[in-house]
Tab-separated table of C-alpha atoms and ligand atoms in Angstrom:
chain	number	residue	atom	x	y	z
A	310	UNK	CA	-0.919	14.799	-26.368
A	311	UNK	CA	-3.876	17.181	-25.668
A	312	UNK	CA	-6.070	17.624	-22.666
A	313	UNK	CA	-7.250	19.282	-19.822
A	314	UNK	CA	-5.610	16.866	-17.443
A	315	UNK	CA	-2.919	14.699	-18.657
A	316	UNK	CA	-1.881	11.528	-16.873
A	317	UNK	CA	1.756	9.820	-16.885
A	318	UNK	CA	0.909	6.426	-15.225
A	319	UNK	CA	-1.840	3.841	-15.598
A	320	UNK	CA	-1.098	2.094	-12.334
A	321	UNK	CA	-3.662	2.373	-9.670
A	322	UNK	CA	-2.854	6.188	-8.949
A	323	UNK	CA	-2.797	7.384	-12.385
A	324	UNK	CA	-6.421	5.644	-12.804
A	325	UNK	CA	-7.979	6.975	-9.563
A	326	UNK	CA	-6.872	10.379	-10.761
A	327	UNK	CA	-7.798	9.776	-13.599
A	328	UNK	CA	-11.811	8.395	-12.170
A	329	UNK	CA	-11.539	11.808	-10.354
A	330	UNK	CA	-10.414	14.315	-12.689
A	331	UNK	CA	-13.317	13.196	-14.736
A	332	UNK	CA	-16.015	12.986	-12.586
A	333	UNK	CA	-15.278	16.586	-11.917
A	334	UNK	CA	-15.446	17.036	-15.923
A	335	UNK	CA	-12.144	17.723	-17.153
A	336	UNK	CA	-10.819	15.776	-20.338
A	337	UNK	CA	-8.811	13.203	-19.233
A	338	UNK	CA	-5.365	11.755	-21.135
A	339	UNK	CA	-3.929	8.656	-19.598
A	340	UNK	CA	-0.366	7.571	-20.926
A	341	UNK	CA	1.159	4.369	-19.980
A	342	UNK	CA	4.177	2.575	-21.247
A	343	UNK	CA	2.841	-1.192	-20.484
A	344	UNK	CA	-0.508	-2.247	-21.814
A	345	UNK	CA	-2.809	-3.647	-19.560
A	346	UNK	CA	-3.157	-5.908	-18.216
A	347	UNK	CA	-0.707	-4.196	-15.760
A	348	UNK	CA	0.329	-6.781	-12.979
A	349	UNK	CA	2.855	-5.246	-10.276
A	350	UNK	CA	4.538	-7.055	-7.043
A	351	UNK	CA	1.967	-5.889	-4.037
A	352	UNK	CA	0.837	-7.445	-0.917
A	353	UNK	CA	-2.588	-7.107	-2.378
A	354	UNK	CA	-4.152	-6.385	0.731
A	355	UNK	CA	-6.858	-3.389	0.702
A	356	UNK	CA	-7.725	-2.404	4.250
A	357	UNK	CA	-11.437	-1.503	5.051
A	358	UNK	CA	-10.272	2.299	4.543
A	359	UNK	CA	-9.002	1.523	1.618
A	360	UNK	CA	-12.106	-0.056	0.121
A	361	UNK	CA	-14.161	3.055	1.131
A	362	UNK	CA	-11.521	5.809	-0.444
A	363	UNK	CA	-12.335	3.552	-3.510
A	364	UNK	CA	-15.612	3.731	-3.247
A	365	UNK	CA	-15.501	7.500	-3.561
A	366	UNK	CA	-14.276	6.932	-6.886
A	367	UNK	CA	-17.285	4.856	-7.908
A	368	UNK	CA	-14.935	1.615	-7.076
A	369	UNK	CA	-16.742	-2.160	-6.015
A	370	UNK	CA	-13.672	-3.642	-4.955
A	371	UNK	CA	-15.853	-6.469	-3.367
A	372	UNK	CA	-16.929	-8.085	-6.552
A	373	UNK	CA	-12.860	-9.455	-7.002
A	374	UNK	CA	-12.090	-9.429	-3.567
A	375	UNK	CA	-11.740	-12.330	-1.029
A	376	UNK	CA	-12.840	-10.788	2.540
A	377	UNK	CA	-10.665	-11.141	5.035
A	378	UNK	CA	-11.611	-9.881	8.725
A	379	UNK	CA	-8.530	-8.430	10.321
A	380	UNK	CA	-4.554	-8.563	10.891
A	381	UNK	CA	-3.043	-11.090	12.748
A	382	UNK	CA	0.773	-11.092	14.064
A	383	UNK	CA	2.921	-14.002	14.349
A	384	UNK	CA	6.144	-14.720	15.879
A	385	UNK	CA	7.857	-17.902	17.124
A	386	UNK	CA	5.591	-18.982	19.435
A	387	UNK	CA	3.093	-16.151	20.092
A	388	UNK	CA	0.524	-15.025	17.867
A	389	UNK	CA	-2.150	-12.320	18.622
A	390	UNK	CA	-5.155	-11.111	16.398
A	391	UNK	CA	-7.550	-8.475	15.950
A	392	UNK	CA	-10.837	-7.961	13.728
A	393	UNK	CA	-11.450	-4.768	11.808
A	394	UNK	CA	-13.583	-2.548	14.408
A	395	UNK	CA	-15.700	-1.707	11.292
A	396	UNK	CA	-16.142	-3.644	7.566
A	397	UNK	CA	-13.539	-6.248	6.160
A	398	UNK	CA	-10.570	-6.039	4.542
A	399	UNK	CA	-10.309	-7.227	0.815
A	400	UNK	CA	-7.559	-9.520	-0.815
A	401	UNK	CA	-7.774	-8.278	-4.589
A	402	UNK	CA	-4.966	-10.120	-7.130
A	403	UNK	CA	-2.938	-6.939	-8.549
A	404	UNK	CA	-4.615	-7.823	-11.924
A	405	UNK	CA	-8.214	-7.858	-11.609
A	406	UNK	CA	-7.877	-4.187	-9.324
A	407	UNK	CA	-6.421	-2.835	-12.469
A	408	UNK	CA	-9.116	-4.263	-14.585
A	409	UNK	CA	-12.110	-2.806	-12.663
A	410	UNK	CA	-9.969	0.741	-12.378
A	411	UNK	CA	-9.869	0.482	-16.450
A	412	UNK	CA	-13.199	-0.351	-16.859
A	413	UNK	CA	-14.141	2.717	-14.402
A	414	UNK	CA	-12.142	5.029	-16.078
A	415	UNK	CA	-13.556	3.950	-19.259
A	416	UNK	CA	-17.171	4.050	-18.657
A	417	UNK	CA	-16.494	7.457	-17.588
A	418	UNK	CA	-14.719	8.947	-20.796
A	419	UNK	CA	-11.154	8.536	-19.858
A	420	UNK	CA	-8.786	8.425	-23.033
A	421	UNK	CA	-5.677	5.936	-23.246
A	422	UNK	CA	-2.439	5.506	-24.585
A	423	UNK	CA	-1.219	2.396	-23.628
A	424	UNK	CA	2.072	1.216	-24.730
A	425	UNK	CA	3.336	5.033	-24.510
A	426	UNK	CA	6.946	5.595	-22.881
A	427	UNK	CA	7.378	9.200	-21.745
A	428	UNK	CA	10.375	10.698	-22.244
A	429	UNK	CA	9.845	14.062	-21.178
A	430	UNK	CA	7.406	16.516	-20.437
A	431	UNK	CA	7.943	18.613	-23.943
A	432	UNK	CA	4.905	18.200	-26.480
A	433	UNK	CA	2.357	18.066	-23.788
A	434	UNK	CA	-0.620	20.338	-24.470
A	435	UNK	CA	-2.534	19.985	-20.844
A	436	UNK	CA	-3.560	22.323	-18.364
A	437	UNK	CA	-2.478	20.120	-15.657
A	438	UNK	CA	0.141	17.147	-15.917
A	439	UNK	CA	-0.065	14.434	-13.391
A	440	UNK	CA	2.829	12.611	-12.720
A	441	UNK	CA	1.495	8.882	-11.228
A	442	UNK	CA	4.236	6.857	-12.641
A	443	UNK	CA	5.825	5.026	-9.872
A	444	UNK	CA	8.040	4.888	-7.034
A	445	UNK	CA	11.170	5.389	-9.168
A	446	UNK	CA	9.339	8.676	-10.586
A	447	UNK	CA	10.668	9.879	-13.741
A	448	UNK	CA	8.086	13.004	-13.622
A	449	UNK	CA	9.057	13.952	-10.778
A	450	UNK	CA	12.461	14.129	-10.937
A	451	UNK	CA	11.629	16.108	-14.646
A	452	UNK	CA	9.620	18.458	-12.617
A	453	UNK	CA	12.211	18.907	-9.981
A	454	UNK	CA	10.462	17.100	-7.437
A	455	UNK	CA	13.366	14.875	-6.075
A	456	UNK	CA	14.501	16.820	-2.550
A	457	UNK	CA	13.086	14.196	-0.003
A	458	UNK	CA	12.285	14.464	3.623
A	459	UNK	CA	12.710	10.848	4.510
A	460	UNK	CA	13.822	7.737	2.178
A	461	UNK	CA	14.397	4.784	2.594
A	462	UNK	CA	14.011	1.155	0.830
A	463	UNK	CA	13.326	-2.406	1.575
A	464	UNK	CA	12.570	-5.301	-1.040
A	465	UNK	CA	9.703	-7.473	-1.797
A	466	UNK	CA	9.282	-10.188	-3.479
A	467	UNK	CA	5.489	-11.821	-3.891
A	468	UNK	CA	4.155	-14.927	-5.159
A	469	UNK	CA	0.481	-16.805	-5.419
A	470	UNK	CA	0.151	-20.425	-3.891
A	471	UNK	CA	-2.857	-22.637	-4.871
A	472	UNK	CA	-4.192	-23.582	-1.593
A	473	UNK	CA	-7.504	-22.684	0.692
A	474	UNK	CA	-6.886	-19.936	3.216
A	475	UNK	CA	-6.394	-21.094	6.678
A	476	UNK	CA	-6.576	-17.921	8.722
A	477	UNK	CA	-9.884	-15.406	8.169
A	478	UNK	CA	-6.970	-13.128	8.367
A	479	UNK	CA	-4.362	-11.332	6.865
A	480	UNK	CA	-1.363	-12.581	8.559
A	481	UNK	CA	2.008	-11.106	9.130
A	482	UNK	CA	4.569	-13.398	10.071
A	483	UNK	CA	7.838	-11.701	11.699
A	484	UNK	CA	11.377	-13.534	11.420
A	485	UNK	CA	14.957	-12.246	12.513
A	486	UNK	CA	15.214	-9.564	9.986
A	487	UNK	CA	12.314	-10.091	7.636
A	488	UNK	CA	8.550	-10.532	7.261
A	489	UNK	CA	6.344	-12.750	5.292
A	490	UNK	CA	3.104	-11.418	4.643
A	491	UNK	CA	0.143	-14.018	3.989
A	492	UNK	CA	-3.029	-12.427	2.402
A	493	UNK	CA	-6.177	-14.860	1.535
A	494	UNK	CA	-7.147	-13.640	-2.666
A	495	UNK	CA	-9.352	-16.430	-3.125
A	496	UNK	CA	-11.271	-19.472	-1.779
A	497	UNK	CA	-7.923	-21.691	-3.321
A	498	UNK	CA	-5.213	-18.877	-3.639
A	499	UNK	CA	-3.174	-16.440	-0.927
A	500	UNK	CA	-0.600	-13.825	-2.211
A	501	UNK	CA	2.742	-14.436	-0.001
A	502	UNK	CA	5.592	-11.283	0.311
A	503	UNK	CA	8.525	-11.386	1.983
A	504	UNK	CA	9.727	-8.069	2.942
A	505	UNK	CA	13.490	-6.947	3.713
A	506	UNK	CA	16.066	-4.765	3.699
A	507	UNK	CA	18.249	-7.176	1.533
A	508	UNK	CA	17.674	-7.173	-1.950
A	509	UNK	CA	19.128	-10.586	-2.587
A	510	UNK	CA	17.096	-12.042	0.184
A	511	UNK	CA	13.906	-14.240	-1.792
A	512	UNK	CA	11.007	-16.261	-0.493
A	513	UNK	CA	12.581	-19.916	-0.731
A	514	UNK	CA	15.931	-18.483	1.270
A	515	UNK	CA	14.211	-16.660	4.057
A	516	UNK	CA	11.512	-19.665	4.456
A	517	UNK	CA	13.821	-21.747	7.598
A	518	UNK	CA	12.838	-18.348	9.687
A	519	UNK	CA	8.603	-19.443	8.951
A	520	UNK	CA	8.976	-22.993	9.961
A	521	UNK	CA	4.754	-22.862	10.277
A	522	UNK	CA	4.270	-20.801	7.240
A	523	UNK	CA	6.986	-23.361	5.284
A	524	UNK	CA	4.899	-26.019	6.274
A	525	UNK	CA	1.829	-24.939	4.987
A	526	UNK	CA	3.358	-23.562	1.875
A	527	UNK	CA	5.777	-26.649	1.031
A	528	UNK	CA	2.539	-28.606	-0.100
A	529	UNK	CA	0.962	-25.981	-2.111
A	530	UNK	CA	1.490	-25.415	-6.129
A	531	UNK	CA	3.376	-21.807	-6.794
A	532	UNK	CA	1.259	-20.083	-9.156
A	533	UNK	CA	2.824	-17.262	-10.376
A	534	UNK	CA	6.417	-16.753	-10.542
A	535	UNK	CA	8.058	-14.678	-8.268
A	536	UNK	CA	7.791	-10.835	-8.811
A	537	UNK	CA	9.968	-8.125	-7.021
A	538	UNK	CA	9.605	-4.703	-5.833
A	539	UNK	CA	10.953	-1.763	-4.171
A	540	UNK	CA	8.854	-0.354	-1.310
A	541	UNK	CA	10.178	3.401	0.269
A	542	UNK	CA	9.222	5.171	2.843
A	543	UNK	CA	9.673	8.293	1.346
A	544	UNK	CA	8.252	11.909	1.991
A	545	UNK	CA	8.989	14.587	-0.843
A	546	UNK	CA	9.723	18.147	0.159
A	547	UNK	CA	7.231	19.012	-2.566
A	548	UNK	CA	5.135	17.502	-4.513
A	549	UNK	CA	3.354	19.828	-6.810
A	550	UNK	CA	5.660	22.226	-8.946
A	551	UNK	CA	3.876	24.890	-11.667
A	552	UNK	CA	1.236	22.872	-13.372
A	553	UNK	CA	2.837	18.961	-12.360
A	554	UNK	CA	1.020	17.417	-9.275
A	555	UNK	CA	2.516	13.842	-8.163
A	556	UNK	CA	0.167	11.210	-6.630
A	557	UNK	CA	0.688	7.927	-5.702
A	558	UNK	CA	4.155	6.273	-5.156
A	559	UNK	CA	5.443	9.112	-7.299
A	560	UNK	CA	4.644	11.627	-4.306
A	561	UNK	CA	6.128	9.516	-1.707
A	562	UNK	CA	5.127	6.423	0.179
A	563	UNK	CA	5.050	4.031	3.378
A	564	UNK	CA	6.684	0.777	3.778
A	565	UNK	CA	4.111	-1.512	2.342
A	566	UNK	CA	4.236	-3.656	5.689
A	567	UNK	CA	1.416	-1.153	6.531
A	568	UNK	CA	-0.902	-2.394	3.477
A	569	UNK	CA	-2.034	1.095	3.275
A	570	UNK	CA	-0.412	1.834	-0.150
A	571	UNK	CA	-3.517	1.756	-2.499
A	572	UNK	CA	-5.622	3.627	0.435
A	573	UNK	CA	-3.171	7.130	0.204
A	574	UNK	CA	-3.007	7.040	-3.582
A	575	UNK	CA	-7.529	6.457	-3.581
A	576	UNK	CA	-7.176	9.513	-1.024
A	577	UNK	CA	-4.452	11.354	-3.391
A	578	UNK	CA	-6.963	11.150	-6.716
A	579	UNK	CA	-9.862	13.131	-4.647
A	580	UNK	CA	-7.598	15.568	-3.114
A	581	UNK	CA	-6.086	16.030	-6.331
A	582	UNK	CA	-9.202	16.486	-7.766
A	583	UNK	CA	-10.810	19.415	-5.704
A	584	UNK	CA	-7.490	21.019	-6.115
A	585	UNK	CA	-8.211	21.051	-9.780
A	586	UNK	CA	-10.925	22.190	-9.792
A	587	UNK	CA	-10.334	25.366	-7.515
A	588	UNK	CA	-7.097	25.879	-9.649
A	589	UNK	CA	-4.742	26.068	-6.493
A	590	UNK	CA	-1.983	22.869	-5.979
A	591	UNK	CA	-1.335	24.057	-2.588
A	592	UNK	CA	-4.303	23.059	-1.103
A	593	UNK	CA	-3.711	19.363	-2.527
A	594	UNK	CA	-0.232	19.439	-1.218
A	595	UNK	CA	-1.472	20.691	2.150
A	596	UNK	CA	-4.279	17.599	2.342
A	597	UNK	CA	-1.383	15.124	0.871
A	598	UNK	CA	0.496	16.289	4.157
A	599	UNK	CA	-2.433	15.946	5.709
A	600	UNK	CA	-3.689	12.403	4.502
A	601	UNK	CA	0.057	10.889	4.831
A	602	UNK	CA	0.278	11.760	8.607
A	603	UNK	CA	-1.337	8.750	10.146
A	604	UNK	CA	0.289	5.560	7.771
A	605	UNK	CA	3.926	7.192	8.088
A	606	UNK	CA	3.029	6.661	11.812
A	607	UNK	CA	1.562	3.502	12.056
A	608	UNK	CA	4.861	2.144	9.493
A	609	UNK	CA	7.200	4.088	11.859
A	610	UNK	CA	5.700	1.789	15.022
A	611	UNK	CA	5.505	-1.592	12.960
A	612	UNK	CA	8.742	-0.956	11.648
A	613	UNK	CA	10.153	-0.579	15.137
A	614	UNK	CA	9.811	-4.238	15.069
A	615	UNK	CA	11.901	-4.597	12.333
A	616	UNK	CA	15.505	-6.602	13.222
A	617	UNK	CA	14.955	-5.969	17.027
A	618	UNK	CA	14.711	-9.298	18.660
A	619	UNK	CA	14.146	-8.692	21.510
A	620	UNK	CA	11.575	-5.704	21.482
A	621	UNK	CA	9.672	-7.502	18.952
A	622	UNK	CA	9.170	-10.715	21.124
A	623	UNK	CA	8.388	-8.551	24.473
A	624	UNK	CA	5.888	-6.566	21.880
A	625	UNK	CA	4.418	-9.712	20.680
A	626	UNK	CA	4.029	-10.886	24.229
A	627	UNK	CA	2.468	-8.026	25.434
A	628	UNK	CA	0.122	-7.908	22.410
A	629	UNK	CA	-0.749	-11.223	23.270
A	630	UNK	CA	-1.221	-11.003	26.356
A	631	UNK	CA	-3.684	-8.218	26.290
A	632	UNK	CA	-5.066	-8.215	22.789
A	633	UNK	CA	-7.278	-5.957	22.669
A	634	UNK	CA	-4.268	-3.498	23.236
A	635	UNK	CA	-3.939	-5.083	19.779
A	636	UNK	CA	-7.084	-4.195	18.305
A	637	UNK	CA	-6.784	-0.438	19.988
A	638	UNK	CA	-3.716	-0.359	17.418
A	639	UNK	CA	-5.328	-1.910	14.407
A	640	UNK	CA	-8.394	0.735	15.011
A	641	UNK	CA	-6.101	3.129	14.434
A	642	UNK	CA	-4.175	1.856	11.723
A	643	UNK	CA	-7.496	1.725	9.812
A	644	UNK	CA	-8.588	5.080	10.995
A	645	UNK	CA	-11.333	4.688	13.190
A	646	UNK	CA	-9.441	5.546	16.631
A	647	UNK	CA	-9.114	8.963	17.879
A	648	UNK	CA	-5.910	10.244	18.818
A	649	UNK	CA	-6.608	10.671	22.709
A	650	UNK	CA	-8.051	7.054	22.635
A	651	UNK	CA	-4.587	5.761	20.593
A	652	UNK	CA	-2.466	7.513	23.233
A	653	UNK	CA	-4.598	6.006	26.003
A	654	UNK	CA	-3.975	2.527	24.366
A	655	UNK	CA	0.023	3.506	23.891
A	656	UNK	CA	-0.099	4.318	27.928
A	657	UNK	CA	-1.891	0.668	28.616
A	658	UNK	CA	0.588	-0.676	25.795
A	659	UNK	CA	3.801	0.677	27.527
A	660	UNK	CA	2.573	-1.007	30.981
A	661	UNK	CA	2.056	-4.198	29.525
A	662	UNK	CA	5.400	-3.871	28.066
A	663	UNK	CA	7.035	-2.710	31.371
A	664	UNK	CA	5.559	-6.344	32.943
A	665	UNK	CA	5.823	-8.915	30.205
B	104	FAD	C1	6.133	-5.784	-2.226
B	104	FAD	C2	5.018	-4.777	-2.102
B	104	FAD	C3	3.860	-5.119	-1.413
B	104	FAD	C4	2.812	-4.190	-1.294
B	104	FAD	N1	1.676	-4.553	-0.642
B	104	FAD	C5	0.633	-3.692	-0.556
B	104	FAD	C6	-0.599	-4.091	0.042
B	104	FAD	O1	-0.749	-5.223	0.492
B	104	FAD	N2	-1.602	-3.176	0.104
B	104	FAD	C7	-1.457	-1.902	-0.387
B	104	FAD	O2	-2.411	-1.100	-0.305
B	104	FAD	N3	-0.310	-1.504	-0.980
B	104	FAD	C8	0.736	-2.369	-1.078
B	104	FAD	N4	1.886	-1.981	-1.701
B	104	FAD	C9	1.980	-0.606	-2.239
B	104	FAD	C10	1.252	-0.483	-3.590
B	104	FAD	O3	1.581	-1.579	-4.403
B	104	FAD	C11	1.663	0.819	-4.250
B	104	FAD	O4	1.378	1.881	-3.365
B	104	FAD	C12	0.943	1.047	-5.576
B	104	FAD	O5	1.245	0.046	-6.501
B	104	FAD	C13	1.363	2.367	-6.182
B	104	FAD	O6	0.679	2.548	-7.376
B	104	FAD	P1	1.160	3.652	-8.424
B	104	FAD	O7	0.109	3.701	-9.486
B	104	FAD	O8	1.563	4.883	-7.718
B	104	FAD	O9	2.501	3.049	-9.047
B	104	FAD	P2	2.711	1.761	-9.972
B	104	FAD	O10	1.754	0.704	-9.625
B	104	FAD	O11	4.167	1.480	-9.918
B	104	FAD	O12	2.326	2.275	-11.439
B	104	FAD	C14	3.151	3.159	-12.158
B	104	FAD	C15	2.768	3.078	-13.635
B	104	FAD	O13	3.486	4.090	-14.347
B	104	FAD	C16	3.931	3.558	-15.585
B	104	FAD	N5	5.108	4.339	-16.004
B	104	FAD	C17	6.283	4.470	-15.339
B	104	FAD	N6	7.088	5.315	-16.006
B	104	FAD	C18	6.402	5.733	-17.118
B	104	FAD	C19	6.713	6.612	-18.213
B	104	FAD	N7	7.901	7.249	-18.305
B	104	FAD	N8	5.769	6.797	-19.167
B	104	FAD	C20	4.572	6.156	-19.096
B	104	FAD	N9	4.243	5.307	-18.088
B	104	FAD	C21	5.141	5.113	-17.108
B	104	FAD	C22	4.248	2.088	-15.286
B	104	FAD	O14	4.170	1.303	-16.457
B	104	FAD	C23	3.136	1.736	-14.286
B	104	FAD	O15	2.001	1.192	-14.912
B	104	FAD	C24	2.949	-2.889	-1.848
B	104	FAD	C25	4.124	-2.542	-2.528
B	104	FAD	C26	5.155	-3.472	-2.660
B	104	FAD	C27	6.412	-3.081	-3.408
């Protein structure tokens, strides 16, 4: 239990900070309680900035990926899409991003121990601790890390079906009170979630709201059984206390409607990083502020959608209508809008919306 950087977590986070610690040169200790390999319910969607914050970390998502080139929204009736302004987003099954993460970590000198259950922090011999070990955070709340901002929860629930993609994008389908989000992971398999705020709410139940999507899916072989998950949108008050540093879900999150999930924690591991290096935590809490601001955003607008009727099919409309007020919003959701240009598209958005 001795390093210069010890890591509770082998999830995605723990093994990007993991890649970064020790391409800066520290001696990394990983400690998981699963042994790989580590499958987890996810949308398994990587937006284009998500493939290059892994790419910083020495990451080739591509060679397991399945390209997909944008988002598209659909609603009874309307539907409205939008293509990446730059690169392609990547469908990557849970299990094979955690195998080329491993193999990163291990060509670079990371050490494991797999199958290890922390129980506390006591024993540790580590000039840093890094706490990557989930949404429901047992680090942090050893650390004192709990006081939150913001939280709340919805439930997903994912599963794989067996049949050939037939959108080039990643859909997201919006019912009464729910979504079902379609992303292509291979040339004969897409990952479907279903995302709510009712935890007894699964796949085959909310399915009569996707009549389209049902009838697609009906004839296709389920895969894998279904696997649930909490997503939060959650902002800590802190999340770096003494010599503990949270990344990942640990350090908060955003509803995973906004696929952005694995892009914060790639972001997280570098940040984390340089602070390392200099010795000073605030600066990596300051850029975790900083790199959070722009996906709590973008949920806070999708999620405005969320169980309002009738706003979400005059929002659809207007999308529709005008879709490249669509792809103004996807730009920024990926990053590559500025903020006068967003609030430019917002004014055009909120005219539209007056007159549809
Ligand atoms: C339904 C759903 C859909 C999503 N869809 C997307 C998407 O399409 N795109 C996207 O980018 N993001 C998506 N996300 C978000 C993304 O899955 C998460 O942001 C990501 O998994 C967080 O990774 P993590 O390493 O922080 O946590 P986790 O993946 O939860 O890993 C935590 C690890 O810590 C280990 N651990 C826990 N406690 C201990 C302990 N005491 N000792 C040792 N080990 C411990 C666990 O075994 C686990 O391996 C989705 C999330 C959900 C719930």
């Amino acid at each position: 239990m001795s390093a210069d950087v010890f890591v509770i977590g082998g999830g995605p986070a723990g093994l990007a900070a993991a890649i970064a610690a020790r391409q800066r040169g520290f001696d990394v200790l990983l400690a998981d309680g699963a042994i790989p390999p580590i499958d987890k319910a996810c949308g398994e969607g990587v937006m284009p900035d998500s493939v290059a914050a892994a790419r910083a970390l020495g990451l080739d998502l591509a060679q397991a990926g399945h390209a997909f080139r944008g988002i598209e929204f659909v609603g009874p009736g309307t539907a409205v899409h939008a293509d990446f302004p730059q690169g392609n987003g990547l469908g990557v099954r849970r299990t094979a991003l955690h195998r080329i993460m491993l193999e990163r970590a291990e060509s670079l000198g990371v050490r494991f121990a797999w199958g290890t259950q922390m129980t506390s922090l006591d024993g540790i011999r580590a000039r840093w601790i890094v706490g990557a070990d989930g949404s429901q955070s047992r680090v942090r709340r050893w650390a004192g890390l709990d006081a939150c901002v913001r939280d709340s929860r919805r439930y997903g629930f994912r599963r794989h079906f067996r049949v050939a993609p037939w959108s080039e994008y990643m859909q997201i389908h919006w019912g009464g009170d729910c979504q079902m989000y379609v992303t292509p992971v291979g040339p004969e398999e897409v990952c479907a979630v279903l995302i709510s705020r009712d935890p007894h709410l699964r796949l085959e139940d909310a399915m009569p709201q996707f009549p389209e999507l049902r009838a697609r899916l009906c004839k296709a072989v389920s895969v894998t059984p279904e696997r649930g998950g909490v997503t939060a949108s959650r902002r800590l008050k802190a999340v770096y206390r003494g010599n503990v540093a949270l990344v990942g879900d640990a350090s908060g999150s955003v509803d995973a409607i906004t696929g952005e999930g694995l892009c914060l924690l790639f972001r997280h591991a570098v940040a984390l990083a340089d602070a390392l290096e200099a010795g000073d935590l605030a600066s990596y809490a300051a850029e975790h502020r900083r790199i959070g601001r722009r996906p709590e955003f973008m949920a806070d607008l999708m999620l405005m959608m969320d169980g309002r009727e009738r706003l979400r099919s005059r929002m659809l409309r207007a999308m529709a209508a005008r879709p490249s007020l669509f792809a103004g919003m996807l730009a920024m959701h990926v990053g590559e809008l500025s903020a006068f240009d967003f609030f430019r598209n917002g004014l055009a958005f909120g005219w539209q919306l007056l007159n549809s």
